[in-house]
Structures are given as C-alpha cells and as structure tokens.
PDB file of C-alpha atoms and ligand atoms in Angstrom:
ATOM      1  CA  UNK A   1    -149.435-106.689 101.939  1.00  0.00           C
ATOM      2  CA  UNK A   2    -148.310-110.184 101.036  1.00  0.00           C
ATOM      3  CA  UNK A   3    -147.468-112.779 103.701  1.00  0.00           C
ATOM      4  CA  UNK A   4    -143.711-113.386 103.892  1.00  0.00           C
ATOM      5  CA  UNK A   5    -143.742-116.632 105.861  1.00  0.00           C
ATOM      6  CA  UNK A   6    -143.029-119.985 104.233  1.00  0.00           C
ATOM      7  CA  UNK A   7    -140.530-121.928 102.161  1.00  0.00           C
ATOM      8  CA  UNK A   8    -138.431-120.102  99.581  1.00  0.00           C
ATOM      9  CA  UNK A   9    -136.077-121.426  96.954  1.00  0.00           C
ATOM     10  CA  UNK A  10    -132.934-119.342  96.791  1.00  0.00           C
ATOM     11  CA  UNK A  11    -133.024-118.726  93.058  1.00  0.00           C
ATOM     12  CA  UNK A  12    -130.092-120.160  91.110  1.00  0.00           C
ATOM     13  CA  UNK A  13    -128.333-118.078  88.510  1.00  0.00           C
ATOM     14  CA  UNK A  14    -128.405-119.512  84.987  1.00  0.00           C
ATOM     15  CA  UNK A  15    -125.467-118.559  82.801  1.00  0.00           C
ATOM     16  CA  UNK A  16    -124.158-119.369  79.351  1.00  0.00           C
ATOM     17  CA  UNK A  17    -120.618-120.707  78.997  1.00  0.00           C
ATOM     18  CA  UNK A  18    -119.329-117.166  78.322  1.00  0.00           C
ATOM     19  CA  UNK A  19    -120.798-116.014  81.645  1.00  0.00           C
ATOM     20  CA  UNK A  20    -123.734-114.048  80.200  1.00  0.00           C
ATOM     21  CA  UNK A  21    -127.203-114.491  81.693  1.00  0.00           C
ATOM     22  CA  UNK A  22    -129.180-117.394  80.248  1.00  0.00           C
ATOM     23  CA  UNK A  23    -132.590-115.777  80.342  1.00  0.00           C
ATOM     24  CA  UNK A  24    -134.453-118.775  78.955  1.00  0.00           C
ATOM     25  CA  UNK A  25    -132.913-121.049  81.583  1.00  0.00           C
ATOM     26  CA  UNK A  26    -133.571-118.584  84.375  1.00  0.00           C
ATOM     27  CA  UNK A  27    -137.225-118.364  83.402  1.00  0.00           C
ATOM     28  CA  UNK A  28    -137.475-122.160  83.376  1.00  0.00           C
ATOM     29  CA  UNK A  29    -136.009-122.388  86.888  1.00  0.00           C
ATOM     30  CA  UNK A  30    -138.461-119.766  88.118  1.00  0.00           C
ATOM     31  CA  UNK A  31    -141.448-121.558  86.590  1.00  0.00           C
ATOM     32  CA  UNK A  32    -140.231-124.892  87.956  1.00  0.00           C
ATOM     33  CA  UNK A  33    -140.193-123.429  91.460  1.00  0.00           C
ATOM     34  CA  UNK A  34    -143.689-122.048  91.045  1.00  0.00           C
ATOM     35  CA  UNK A  35    -145.482-124.746  89.071  1.00  0.00           C
ATOM     36  CA  UNK A  36    -143.692-127.933  90.096  1.00  0.00           C
ATOM     37  CA  UNK A  37    -142.047-127.171  93.454  1.00  0.00           C
ATOM     38  CA  UNK A  38    -145.014-125.118  94.727  1.00  0.00           C
ATOM     39  CA  UNK A  39    -142.717-122.910  96.741  1.00  0.00           C
ATOM     40  CA  UNK A  40    -144.145-120.062  98.799  1.00  0.00           C
ATOM     41  CA  UNK A  41    -141.416-117.681  97.732  1.00  0.00           C
ATOM     42  CA  UNK A  42    -138.284-117.006  95.735  1.00  0.00           C
ATOM     43  CA  UNK A  43    -135.187-115.377  97.203  1.00  0.00           C
ATOM     44  CA  UNK A  44    -133.643-113.574  94.246  1.00  0.00           C
ATOM     45  CA  UNK A  45    -130.051-112.328  94.127  1.00  0.00           C
ATOM     46  CA  UNK A  46    -128.644-114.344  97.014  1.00  0.00           C
ATOM     47  CA  UNK A  47    -125.534-116.481  97.324  1.00  0.00           C
ATOM     48  CA  UNK A  48    -127.239-119.190  95.268  1.00  0.00           C
ATOM     49  CA  UNK A  49    -127.810-116.651  92.504  1.00  0.00           C
ATOM     50  CA  UNK A  50    -124.026-116.072  92.378  1.00  0.00           C
ATOM     51  CA  UNK A  51    -125.010-112.465  92.926  1.00  0.00           C
ATOM     52  CA  UNK A  52    -121.768-111.187  94.396  1.00  0.00           C
ATOM     53  CA  UNK A  53    -119.980-111.854  91.102  1.00  0.00           C
ATOM     54  CA  UNK A  54    -122.414-109.792  89.000  1.00  0.00           C
ATOM     55  CA  UNK A  55    -122.469-106.184  87.796  1.00  0.00           C
ATOM     56  CA  UNK A  56    -125.231-103.828  88.914  1.00  0.00           C
ATOM     57  CA  UNK A  57    -126.870-104.037  85.483  1.00  0.00           C
ATOM     58  CA  UNK A  58    -126.821-107.828  85.558  1.00  0.00           C
ATOM     59  CA  UNK A  59    -128.364-107.857  89.041  1.00  0.00           C
ATOM     60  CA  UNK A  60    -131.111-105.526  87.812  1.00  0.00           C
ATOM     61  CA  UNK A  61    -131.760-107.693  84.773  1.00  0.00           C
ATOM     62  CA  UNK A  62    -132.169-110.793  86.935  1.00  0.00           C
ATOM     63  CA  UNK A  63    -134.553-108.941  89.255  1.00  0.00           C
ATOM     64  CA  UNK A  64    -136.551-107.848  86.195  1.00  0.00           C
ATOM     65  CA  UNK A  65    -136.683-111.320  84.671  1.00  0.00           C
ATOM     66  CA  UNK A  66    -137.787-112.893  87.958  1.00  0.00           C
ATOM     67  CA  UNK A  67    -140.590-110.403  88.437  1.00  0.00           C
ATOM     68  CA  UNK A  68    -141.665-110.610  84.815  1.00  0.00           C
ATOM     69  CA  UNK A  69    -141.799-114.411  84.924  1.00  0.00           C
ATOM     70  CA  UNK A  70    -143.265-114.810  88.414  1.00  0.00           C
ATOM     71  CA  UNK A  71    -145.680-111.891  88.272  1.00  0.00           C
ATOM     72  CA  UNK A  72    -147.753-112.278  91.442  1.00  0.00           C
ATOM     73  CA  UNK A  73    -147.685-116.081  91.485  1.00  0.00           C
ATOM     74  CA  UNK A  74    -145.220-116.284  94.389  1.00  0.00           C
ATOM     75  CA  UNK A  75    -143.704-114.072  97.089  1.00  0.00           C
ATOM     76  CA  UNK A  76    -140.543-112.363  95.851  1.00  0.00           C
ATOM     77  CA  UNK A  77    -137.739-111.239  98.145  1.00  0.00           C
ATOM     78  CA  UNK A  78    -134.733-109.477  96.604  1.00  0.00           C
ATOM     79  CA  UNK A  79    -131.274-109.652  98.131  1.00  0.00           C
ATOM     80  CA  UNK A  80    -129.814-106.191  97.480  1.00  0.00           C
ATOM     81  CA  UNK A  81    -126.872-106.214  99.883  1.00  0.00           C
ATOM     82  CA  UNK A  82    -123.391-105.327  98.693  1.00  0.00           C
ATOM     83  CA  UNK A  83    -120.373-103.669 100.224  1.00  0.00           C
ATOM     84  CA  UNK A  84    -121.073-100.898  97.729  1.00  0.00           C
ATOM     85  CA  UNK A  85    -123.765 -99.194  99.816  1.00  0.00           C
ATOM     86  CA  UNK A  86    -124.790 -96.868  96.996  1.00  0.00           C
ATOM     87  CA  UNK A  87    -125.483 -99.911  94.853  1.00  0.00           C
ATOM     88  CA  UNK A  88    -127.607-101.471  97.625  1.00  0.00           C
ATOM     89  CA  UNK A  89    -129.661 -98.294  97.930  1.00  0.00           C
ATOM     90  CA  UNK A  90    -130.133 -98.175  94.153  1.00  0.00           C
ATOM     91  CA  UNK A  91    -131.150-101.836  93.988  1.00  0.00           C
ATOM     92  CA  UNK A  92    -133.540-101.486  96.937  1.00  0.00           C
ATOM     93  CA  UNK A  93    -135.380 -98.707  95.072  1.00  0.00           C
ATOM     94  CA  UNK A  94    -135.248-100.647  91.822  1.00  0.00           C
ATOM     95  CA  UNK A  95    -136.863-103.810  93.181  1.00  0.00           C
ATOM     96  CA  UNK A  96    -139.393-101.893  95.252  1.00  0.00           C
ATOM     97  CA  UNK A  97    -140.516-100.092  92.097  1.00  0.00           C
ATOM     98  CA  UNK A  98    -140.705-103.448  90.326  1.00  0.00           C
ATOM     99  CA  UNK A  99    -143.158-104.625  92.984  1.00  0.00           C
ATOM    100  CA  UNK A 100    -141.035-107.032  95.049  1.00  0.00           C
ATOM    101  CA  UNK A 101    -142.665-108.009  98.335  1.00  0.00           C
ATOM    102  CA  UNK A 102    -139.573-107.518 100.488  1.00  0.00           C
ATOM    103  CA  UNK A 103    -135.858-106.891 100.366  1.00  0.00           C
ATOM    104  CA  UNK A 104    -132.985-108.558 102.142  1.00  0.00           C
ATOM    105  CA  UNK A 105    -129.355-107.524 102.508  1.00  0.00           C
ATOM    106  CA  UNK A 106    -126.298-109.492 103.471  1.00  0.00           C
ATOM    107  CA  UNK A 107    -124.260-107.923 106.244  1.00  0.00           C
ATOM    108  CA  UNK A 108    -121.481-105.797 104.720  1.00  0.00           C
ATOM    109  CA  UNK A 109    -118.439-108.034 104.385  1.00  0.00           C
ATOM    110  CA  UNK A 110    -114.720-108.166 103.587  1.00  0.00           C
ATOM    111  CA  UNK A 111    -113.665-105.217 105.784  1.00  0.00           C
ATOM    112  CA  UNK A 112    -114.167-105.740 109.484  1.00  0.00           C
ATOM    113  CA  UNK A 113    -117.105-103.376 109.894  1.00  0.00           C
ATOM    114  CA  UNK A 114    -118.127-102.509 113.450  1.00  0.00           C
ATOM    115  CA  UNK A 115    -121.712-102.738 114.647  1.00  0.00           C
ATOM    116  CA  UNK A 116    -122.449 -99.012 114.224  1.00  0.00           C
ATOM    117  CA  UNK A 117    -121.304 -99.270 110.620  1.00  0.00           C
ATOM    118  CA  UNK A 118    -123.516-102.311 110.091  1.00  0.00           C
ATOM    119  CA  UNK A 119    -126.460-100.466 111.612  1.00  0.00           C
ATOM    120  CA  UNK A 120    -125.842 -97.401 109.441  1.00  0.00           C
ATOM    121  CA  UNK A 121    -125.763 -99.678 106.381  1.00  0.00           C
ATOM    122  CA  UNK A 122    -129.207-101.164 107.115  1.00  0.00           C
ATOM    123  CA  UNK A 123    -130.732 -97.821 108.114  1.00  0.00           C
ATOM    124  CA  UNK A 124    -129.463 -96.285 104.865  1.00  0.00           C
ATOM    125  CA  UNK A 125    -130.805 -99.068 102.639  1.00  0.00           C
ATOM    126  CA  UNK A 126    -134.323 -98.893 104.089  1.00  0.00           C
ATOM    127  CA  UNK A 127    -134.473 -95.107 104.561  1.00  0.00           C
ATOM    128  CA  UNK A 128    -136.126 -94.174 101.280  1.00  0.00           C
ATOM    129  CA  UNK A 129    -138.045 -97.324 100.374  1.00  0.00           C
ATOM    130  CA  UNK A 130    -141.459 -98.368 101.542  1.00  0.00           C
ATOM    131  CA  UNK A 131    -140.806-102.066 101.996  1.00  0.00           C
ATOM    132  CA  UNK A 132    -139.783-104.756 104.485  1.00  0.00           C
ATOM    133  CA  UNK A 133    -136.170-105.768 105.107  1.00  0.00           C
ATOM    134  CA  UNK A 134    -134.929-109.214 106.161  1.00  0.00           C
ATOM    135  CA  UNK A 135    -131.332-109.163 107.379  1.00  0.00           C
ATOM    136  CA  UNK A 136    -129.166-111.801 105.684  1.00  0.00           C
ATOM    137  CA  UNK A 137    -127.019-113.179 108.491  1.00  0.00           C
ATOM    138  CA  UNK A 138    -124.423-115.678 107.276  1.00  0.00           C
ATOM    139  CA  UNK A 139    -121.358-115.276 109.496  1.00  0.00           C
ATOM    140  CA  UNK A 140    -119.470-118.302 108.177  1.00  0.00           C
ATOM    141  CA  UNK A 141    -119.108-116.571 104.789  1.00  0.00           C
ATOM    142  CA  UNK A 142    -119.050-112.903 105.805  1.00  0.00           C
ATOM    143  CA  UNK A 143    -117.096-113.148 109.061  1.00  0.00           C
ATOM    144  CA  UNK A 144    -119.639-110.697 110.528  1.00  0.00           C
ATOM    145  CA  UNK A 145    -121.322-111.674 113.758  1.00  0.00           C
ATOM    146  CA  UNK A 146    -124.290-109.866 115.313  1.00  0.00           C
ATOM    147  CA  UNK A 147    -125.294-110.547 118.897  1.00  0.00           C
ATOM    148  CA  UNK A 148    -128.894-110.931 120.069  1.00  0.00           C
ATOM    149  CA  UNK A 149    -128.595-107.529 121.773  1.00  0.00           C
ATOM    150  CA  UNK A 150    -127.378-105.970 118.537  1.00  0.00           C
ATOM    151  CA  UNK A 151    -130.227-107.564 116.584  1.00  0.00           C
ATOM    152  CA  UNK A 152    -132.575-105.898 119.073  1.00  0.00           C
ATOM    153  CA  UNK A 153    -131.103-102.534 118.091  1.00  0.00           C
ATOM    154  CA  UNK A 154    -131.466-103.253 114.372  1.00  0.00           C
ATOM    155  CA  UNK A 155    -135.057-104.385 114.894  1.00  0.00           C
ATOM    156  CA  UNK A 156    -135.933-101.015 116.466  1.00  0.00           C
ATOM    157  CA  UNK A 157    -136.414 -99.906 112.878  1.00  0.00           C
ATOM    158  CA  UNK A 158    -139.921-101.130 112.031  1.00  0.00           C
ATOM    159  CA  UNK A 159    -138.999-101.694 108.391  1.00  0.00           C
ATOM    160  CA  UNK A 160    -136.534-104.373 109.501  1.00  0.00           C
ATOM    161  CA  UNK A 161    -138.928-107.255 109.950  1.00  0.00           C
ATOM    162  CA  UNK A 162    -136.724-110.315 110.236  1.00  0.00           C
ATOM    163  CA  UNK A 163    -133.577-112.263 109.640  1.00  0.00           C
ATOM    164  CA  UNK A 164    -132.403-115.033 107.375  1.00  0.00           C
ATOM    165  CA  UNK A 165    -130.439-117.047 109.898  1.00  0.00           C
ATOM    166  CA  UNK A 166    -127.698-119.079 108.203  1.00  0.00           C
ATOM    167  CA  UNK A 167    -125.765-120.246 111.209  1.00  0.00           C
ATOM    168  CA  UNK A 168    -125.317-123.603 112.905  1.00  0.00           C
ATOM    169  CA  UNK A 169    -125.471-122.302 116.466  1.00  0.00           C
ATOM    170  CA  UNK A 170    -129.001-123.202 117.487  1.00  0.00           C
ATOM    171  CA  UNK A 171    -128.583-121.865 120.992  1.00  0.00           C
ATOM    172  CA  UNK A 172    -128.463-118.455 119.307  1.00  0.00           C
ATOM    173  CA  UNK A 173    -131.474-119.375 117.171  1.00  0.00           C
ATOM    174  CA  UNK A 174    -133.441-120.293 120.290  1.00  0.00           C
ATOM    175  CA  UNK A 175    -132.391-117.037 121.983  1.00  0.00           C
ATOM    176  CA  UNK A 176    -133.480-115.094 118.894  1.00  0.00           C
ATOM    177  CA  UNK A 177    -136.881-116.810 118.817  1.00  0.00           C
ATOM    178  CA  UNK A 178    -137.365-116.087 122.503  1.00  0.00           C
ATOM    179  CA  UNK A 179    -136.271-112.476 122.224  1.00  0.00           C
ATOM    180  CA  UNK A 180    -138.153-111.608 119.033  1.00  0.00           C
ATOM    181  CA  UNK A 181    -141.476-113.474 118.888  1.00  0.00           C
ATOM    182  CA  UNK A 182    -142.880-110.926 116.424  1.00  0.00           C
ATOM    183  CA  UNK A 183    -139.970-110.847 114.007  1.00  0.00           C
ATOM    184  CA  UNK A 184    -139.642-113.271 111.098  1.00  0.00           C
ATOM    185  CA  UNK A 185    -136.873-115.842 111.306  1.00  0.00           C
ATOM    186  CA  UNK A 186    -135.984-117.804 108.184  1.00  0.00           C
ATOM    187  CA  UNK A 187    -133.668-120.802 108.425  1.00  0.00           C
ATOM    188  CA  UNK A 188    -130.793-120.715 105.945  1.00  0.00           C
ATOM    189  CA  UNK A 189    -129.281-124.180 106.324  1.00  0.00           C
ATOM    190  CA  UNK A 190    -131.372-126.764 104.475  1.00  0.00           C
ATOM    191  CA  UNK A 191    -129.594-129.591 106.303  1.00  0.00           C
ATOM    192  CA  UNK A 192    -131.022-128.281 109.600  1.00  0.00           C
ATOM    193  CA  UNK A 193    -134.573-127.537 108.527  1.00  0.00           C
ATOM    194  CA  UNK A 194    -136.076-129.973 111.040  1.00  0.00           C
ATOM    195  CA  UNK A 195    -134.397-128.623 114.211  1.00  0.00           C
ATOM    196  CA  UNK A 196    -134.932-125.063 113.026  1.00  0.00           C
ATOM    197  CA  UNK A 197    -138.637-125.747 112.524  1.00  0.00           C
ATOM    198  CA  UNK A 198    -138.876-127.268 115.994  1.00  0.00           C
ATOM    199  CA  UNK A 199    -137.408-124.031 117.350  1.00  0.00           C
ATOM    200  CA  UNK A 200    -140.232-122.069 115.751  1.00  0.00           C
ATOM    201  CA  UNK A 201    -138.919-120.486 112.557  1.00  0.00           C
ATOM    202  CA  UNK A 202    -141.329-118.683 110.250  1.00  0.00           C
ATOM    203  CA  UNK A 203    -139.919-120.180 107.088  1.00  0.00           C
ATOM    204  CA  UNK A 204    -136.761-121.226 105.334  1.00  0.00           C
ATOM    205  CA  UNK A 205    -134.714-120.128 102.338  1.00  0.00           C
ATOM    206  CA  UNK A 206    -132.450-122.608 100.626  1.00  0.00           C
ATOM    207  CA  UNK A 207    -130.520-123.561  97.534  1.00  0.00           C
ATOM    208  CA  UNK A 208    -131.396-127.258  97.547  1.00  0.00           C
ATOM    209  CA  UNK A 209    -135.129-126.522  97.549  1.00  0.00           C
ATOM    210  CA  UNK A 210    -134.761-125.862  93.808  1.00  0.00           C
ATOM    211  CA  UNK A 211    -134.526-129.660  93.445  1.00  0.00           C
ATOM    212  CA  UNK A 212    -135.576-131.084  96.799  1.00  0.00           C
ATOM    213  CA  UNK A 213    -138.716-129.071  97.424  1.00  0.00           C
ATOM    214  CA  UNK A 214    -141.038-131.994  98.080  1.00  0.00           C
ATOM    215  CA  UNK A 215    -138.866-133.371 100.886  1.00  0.00           C
ATOM    216  CA  UNK A 216    -138.354-129.910 102.359  1.00  0.00           C
ATOM    217  CA  UNK A 217    -142.101-129.366 102.423  1.00  0.00           C
ATOM    218  CA  UNK A 218    -142.610-132.719 104.123  1.00  0.00           C
ATOM    219  CA  UNK A 219    -140.010-131.927 106.797  1.00  0.00           C
ATOM    220  CA  UNK A 220    -141.511-128.504 107.437  1.00  0.00           C
ATOM    221  CA  UNK A 221    -145.107-129.694 107.586  1.00  0.00           C
ATOM    222  CA  UNK A 222    -144.382-132.828 109.638  1.00  0.00           C
ATOM    223  CA  UNK A 223    -142.270-130.912 112.156  1.00  0.00           C
ATOM    224  CA  UNK A 224    -144.929-128.249 112.543  1.00  0.00           C
ATOM    225  CA  UNK A 225    -147.482-131.004 113.149  1.00  0.00           C
ATOM    226  CA  UNK A 226    -145.164-132.385 115.845  1.00  0.00           C
ATOM    227  CA  UNK A 227    -144.545-135.600 113.872  1.00  0.00           C
ATOM    228  CA  UNK A 228    -140.836-135.445 114.602  1.00  0.00           C
ATOM    229  CA  UNK A 229    -139.811-139.065 113.982  1.00  0.00           C
ATOM    230  CA  UNK A 230    -141.338-138.980 110.493  1.00  0.00           C
ATOM    231  CA  UNK A 231    -139.760-135.613 109.751  1.00  0.00           C
ATOM    232  CA  UNK A 232    -136.381-136.962 110.855  1.00  0.00           C
ATOM    233  CA  UNK A 233    -136.579-139.829 108.371  1.00  0.00           C
ATOM    234  CA  UNK A 234    -137.056-137.313 105.552  1.00  0.00           C
ATOM    235  CA  UNK A 235    -134.292-135.082 106.917  1.00  0.00           C
ATOM    236  CA  UNK A 236    -131.932-138.084 106.916  1.00  0.00           C
ATOM    237  CA  UNK A 237    -132.545-138.731 103.208  1.00  0.00           C
ATOM    238  CA  UNK A 238    -132.307-135.004 102.518  1.00  0.00           C
ATOM    239  CA  UNK A 239    -128.972-134.800 104.276  1.00  0.00           C
ATOM    240  CA  UNK A 240    -127.627-137.816 102.358  1.00  0.00           C
ATOM    241  CA  UNK A 241    -128.564-135.898  99.221  1.00  0.00           C
ATOM    242  CA  UNK A 242    -127.078-132.601 100.458  1.00  0.00           C
ATOM    243  CA  UNK A 243    -123.831-134.361 101.417  1.00  0.00           C
ATOM    244  CA  UNK A 244    -123.587-135.810  97.905  1.00  0.00           C
ATOM    245  CA  UNK A 245    -124.380-132.413  96.351  1.00  0.00           C
ATOM    246  CA  UNK A 246    -121.778-130.619  98.471  1.00  0.00           C
ATOM    247  CA  UNK A 247    -119.138-133.229  97.598  1.00  0.00           C
ATOM    248  CA  UNK A 248    -119.731-132.680  93.886  1.00  0.00           C
ATOM    249  CA  UNK A 249    -119.937-128.843  93.903  1.00  0.00           C
ATOM    250  CA  UNK A 250    -122.987-127.112  95.375  1.00  0.00           C
ATOM    251  CA  UNK A 251    -124.613-124.808  92.821  1.00  0.00           C
ATOM    252  CA  UNK A 252    -123.301-126.630  89.753  1.00  0.00           C
ATOM    253  CA  UNK A 253    -124.690-129.963  90.935  1.00  0.00           C
ATOM    254  CA  UNK A 254    -128.099-128.468  91.693  1.00  0.00           C
ATOM    255  CA  UNK A 255    -128.145-127.063  88.148  1.00  0.00           C
ATOM    256  CA  UNK A 256    -127.117-130.421  86.702  1.00  0.00           C
ATOM    257  CA  UNK A 257    -129.900-132.121  88.690  1.00  0.00           C
ATOM    258  CA  UNK A 258    -132.358-129.640  87.192  1.00  0.00           C
ATOM    259  CA  UNK A 259    -130.927-130.423  83.767  1.00  0.00           C
ATOM    260  CA  UNK A 260    -131.889-134.069  84.389  1.00  0.00           C
ATOM    261  CA  UNK A 261    -135.475-132.807  84.701  1.00  0.00           C
ATOM    262  CA  UNK A 262    -135.293-131.022  81.357  1.00  0.00           C
ATOM    263  CA  UNK A 263    -134.540-127.571  82.700  1.00  0.00           C
ATOM    264  CA  UNK A 264    -131.837-125.544  80.975  1.00  0.00           C
ATOM    265  CA  UNK A 265    -130.193-124.386  84.196  1.00  0.00           C
ATOM    266  CA  UNK A 266    -126.921-123.463  82.500  1.00  0.00           C
ATOM    267  CA  UNK A 267    -123.437-123.052  83.917  1.00  0.00           C
ATOM    268  CA  UNK A 268    -121.932-121.349  86.926  1.00  0.00           C
ATOM    269  CA  UNK A 269    -120.233-118.009  86.567  1.00  0.00           C
ATOM    270  CA  UNK A 270    -116.427-117.880  86.702  1.00  0.00           C
ATOM    271  CA  UNK A 271    -114.451-117.912  88.926  1.00  0.00           C
ATOM    272  CA  UNK A 272    -116.684-120.847  89.847  1.00  0.00           C
ATOM    273  CA  UNK A 273    -115.394-123.800  87.877  1.00  0.00           C
ATOM    274  CA  UNK A 274    -116.838-125.160  84.650  1.00  0.00           C
ATOM    275  CA  UNK A 275    -118.443-128.608  84.704  1.00  0.00           C
ATOM    276  CA  UNK A 276    -116.085-131.521  84.202  1.00  0.00           C
ATOM    277  CA  UNK A 277    -117.229-134.820  82.656  1.00  0.00           C
ATOM    278  CA  UNK A 278    -116.757-136.449  86.085  1.00  0.00           C
ATOM    279  CA  UNK A 279    -118.974-133.875  87.752  1.00  0.00           C
ATOM    280  CA  UNK A 280    -121.689-134.383  85.146  1.00  0.00           C
ATOM    281  CA  UNK A 281    -121.490-138.168  85.517  1.00  0.00           C
ATOM    282  CA  UNK A 282    -121.705-137.932  89.302  1.00  0.00           C
ATOM    283  CA  UNK A 283    -124.731-135.621  89.070  1.00  0.00           C
ATOM    284  CA  UNK A 284    -126.498-138.243  86.946  1.00  0.00           C
ATOM    285  CA  UNK A 285    -125.783-140.868  89.613  1.00  0.00           C
ATOM    286  CA  UNK A 286    -127.086-138.554  92.334  1.00  0.00           C
ATOM    287  CA  UNK A 287    -130.226-137.939  90.328  1.00  0.00           C
ATOM    288  CA  UNK A 288    -130.879-141.659  89.897  1.00  0.00           C
ATOM    289  CA  UNK A 289    -130.287-142.280  93.582  1.00  0.00           C
ATOM    290  CA  UNK A 290    -132.647-139.645  95.013  1.00  0.00           C
ATOM    291  CA  UNK A 291    -135.269-138.806  92.385  1.00  0.00           C
TER     292      UNK A 291
HETATM  293  O1  SI3 B   1    -128.925-117.939  98.169  1.00  0.00           O
HETATM  294  C1  SI3 B   1    -128.926-117.606  99.329  1.00  0.00           C
HETATM  295  O2  SI3 B   1    -128.551-116.503  99.694  1.00  0.00           O
HETATM  296  C2  SI3 B   1    -129.330-118.583 100.334  1.00  0.00           C
HETATM  297  O3  SI3 B   1    -130.450-118.709 100.720  1.00  0.00           O
HETATM  298  C3  SI3 B   1    -128.304-119.338 100.858  1.00  0.00           C
HETATM  299  C4  SI3 B   1    -128.729-120.558 101.659  1.00  0.00           C
HETATM  300  O4  SI3 B   1    -128.653-120.243 103.022  1.00  0.00           O
HETATM  301  C5  SI3 B   1    -127.751-121.609 101.276  1.00  0.00           C
HETATM  302  N1  SI3 B   1    -126.443-121.176 101.699  1.00  0.00           N
HETATM  303  C6  SI3 B   1    -125.451-121.060 100.836  1.00  0.00           C
HETATM  304  C7  SI3 B   1    -124.209-120.415 101.310  1.00  0.00           C
HETATM  305  O5  SI3 B   1    -125.513-121.480  99.707  1.00  0.00           O
HETATM  306  C8  SI3 B   1    -128.136-122.961 101.816  1.00  0.00           C
HETATM  307  O6  SI3 B   1    -129.314-123.332 101.178  1.00  0.00           O
HETATM  308  C9  SI3 B   1    -127.041-123.993 101.531  1.00  0.00           C
HETATM  309  O7  SI3 B   1    -126.672-123.969 100.169  1.00  0.00           O
HETATM  310  C10 SI3 B   1    -127.507-125.395 101.889  1.00  0.00           C
HETATM  311  O8  SI3 B   1    -127.961-125.418 103.197  1.00  0.00           O
HETATM  312  C11 SI3 B   1    -126.362-126.408 101.691  1.00  0.00           C
HETATM  313  O9  SI3 B   1    -125.358-126.207 102.645  1.00  0.00           O
END
C-alpha cells in the first residue's frame, strides 16, 4: 500500500472557453506537478478542480485522465464527496477500480446536516470499497463543523484514516494532533503551512502548490528540521504571493501563472468569471515579481 503522507497539489481544472474539459491542458498540469514540482501527491476533484460545478461524467473523465497521465508516478487521492450520496458512492467505486491510492470526501453541505447524517454519509461511501478515506473538513465553505469528539467517532471506522484540515483554528488542530496521533492530518491552508507543520501534520494539500511548490517544500522541510526562522522567511514570501493571487482571483490567477510557464492551463468554469485583460496583466506582474 502506498504511503499517503507528504505534499499534494490540489489539481486545477483546465477548461476551454465553452466550459468543456481541456484534456491537453489538464495533462500538462499533471505532468508539471510530477516532473517539475516533484510533488508527493495529487488531490484530484477538490475545490481547486472546480469539481462541485461538474457533472458525474465530467468528474469521472477527469479522474480517468489523471490516472492515465500519472500512472504510478505519484500518490493519487480522489475527492468524491457530493451532497448526492449515490454519486459519491459511485465515484468512490470508480476511482478505486481505477487504482487510486485513497479517496476523500467533503462533508455534505448546503443543508444543515446533523452529525449522525454526516456519519452515515461517510460510512456509506466507504462501505463497499477497499480503500482509505480522508475526510475533507472545510467549515468556512461548507458551514459544517465537526468537533474533536465527533471526529473520534468517525475515526472508529478503520477505513477513515485521516482528515484534510482546512480551518484557521489551530487550537483545534493541536487538539486533533494530540487526540489522534495515528491518524493522518493534512493542512489545507497554504498560507499556514509553517505553523501547521510545527504542530505535527503529516502533509498538506493546496492549490498554490501548483505554482509555488519549491517554496512549499522548503517551508515543510525547514520546519520539520526545526529551522523555524528560515522557514518563516519563505512563508512570508509565500504569503505575499498568496495575497496577490487571492486579490486577483484564486484559481484563474494560478492558471495564468502556469500559462506564463508554457502550460495550457485553460479557463475557469462558469459561473466563475472569464479572464479580463486587467486580470491577465496583473498575473504577468505577479509572475515577474515572484518567479
Ligand atoms: O482543492 C482542494 O480541495 C483543496 O485542497 C483546497 C485547499 O485547501 C485550498 N482551499 C481552497 C478553498 O481553495 C487552499 O490551497 C487555498 O486555495 C489556499 O490556501 C489559498 O487560500
């Protein structure tokens, strides 16, 4: 069984202007993450992949392309969560058959699901697949909170091996590390990679690693070697970059930065906005400033 620990790029979606999948671009982004960024893993079908705006067939196609391109060169984790539980179950089987190393699922969102409903959701997704599940916990987007005690109940299922923790409350992160030394915790906020590493995470999954992998690797390695002051210098530059990216439009700007490196990263999917000339010009400035 493949090691799941390490740094993952959250794979971007690549789309043509009409919203269809840009397969050539997607393959280039995947190769870039493997060959140039030297990532440990790819998180396919997450927020960064604009997954929640895609049909089931499109999600499957992206999972297929990623596996076909990556083969066994990198760890592959597939985000299969959806508030359509039947779809999640179908996707979990699909990616497991494709040979993905693990699955992940966002907490069910939109309706205010109670904890027993959330637990039933995870138990149902993993019931018929022989794989490992990493819970995708991102309360600022889903509105769903899970307490440390509730995580303990979810973790009673041995197939649920960890959590992607995208939350700024590091008291909770510390409590989680303390309570679950044998579970995998992945940090989800790239701008807090250093403090998360100090608290003992097992890896991190992020959108900006598609372009900022070298700095992320430095932060992670320096922090783990207890060279905190040096890691902080790199985190400062990283956070200047992330602030500029966020100001200009998160996923679109990352794609435009990849375009500067010759990668056909394509457009974002509507209802995300199309690139404006100003946004393109700003992305060029950001590229010159940081790369
Ligand atoms: O694609 C995914 O599901 C992620 O891994 C998401 C990841 O946690 C990113 N979060 C979102 C909402 O995009 C972060 O990498 C985030 O973009 C970054 O920290 C900038 O805020």
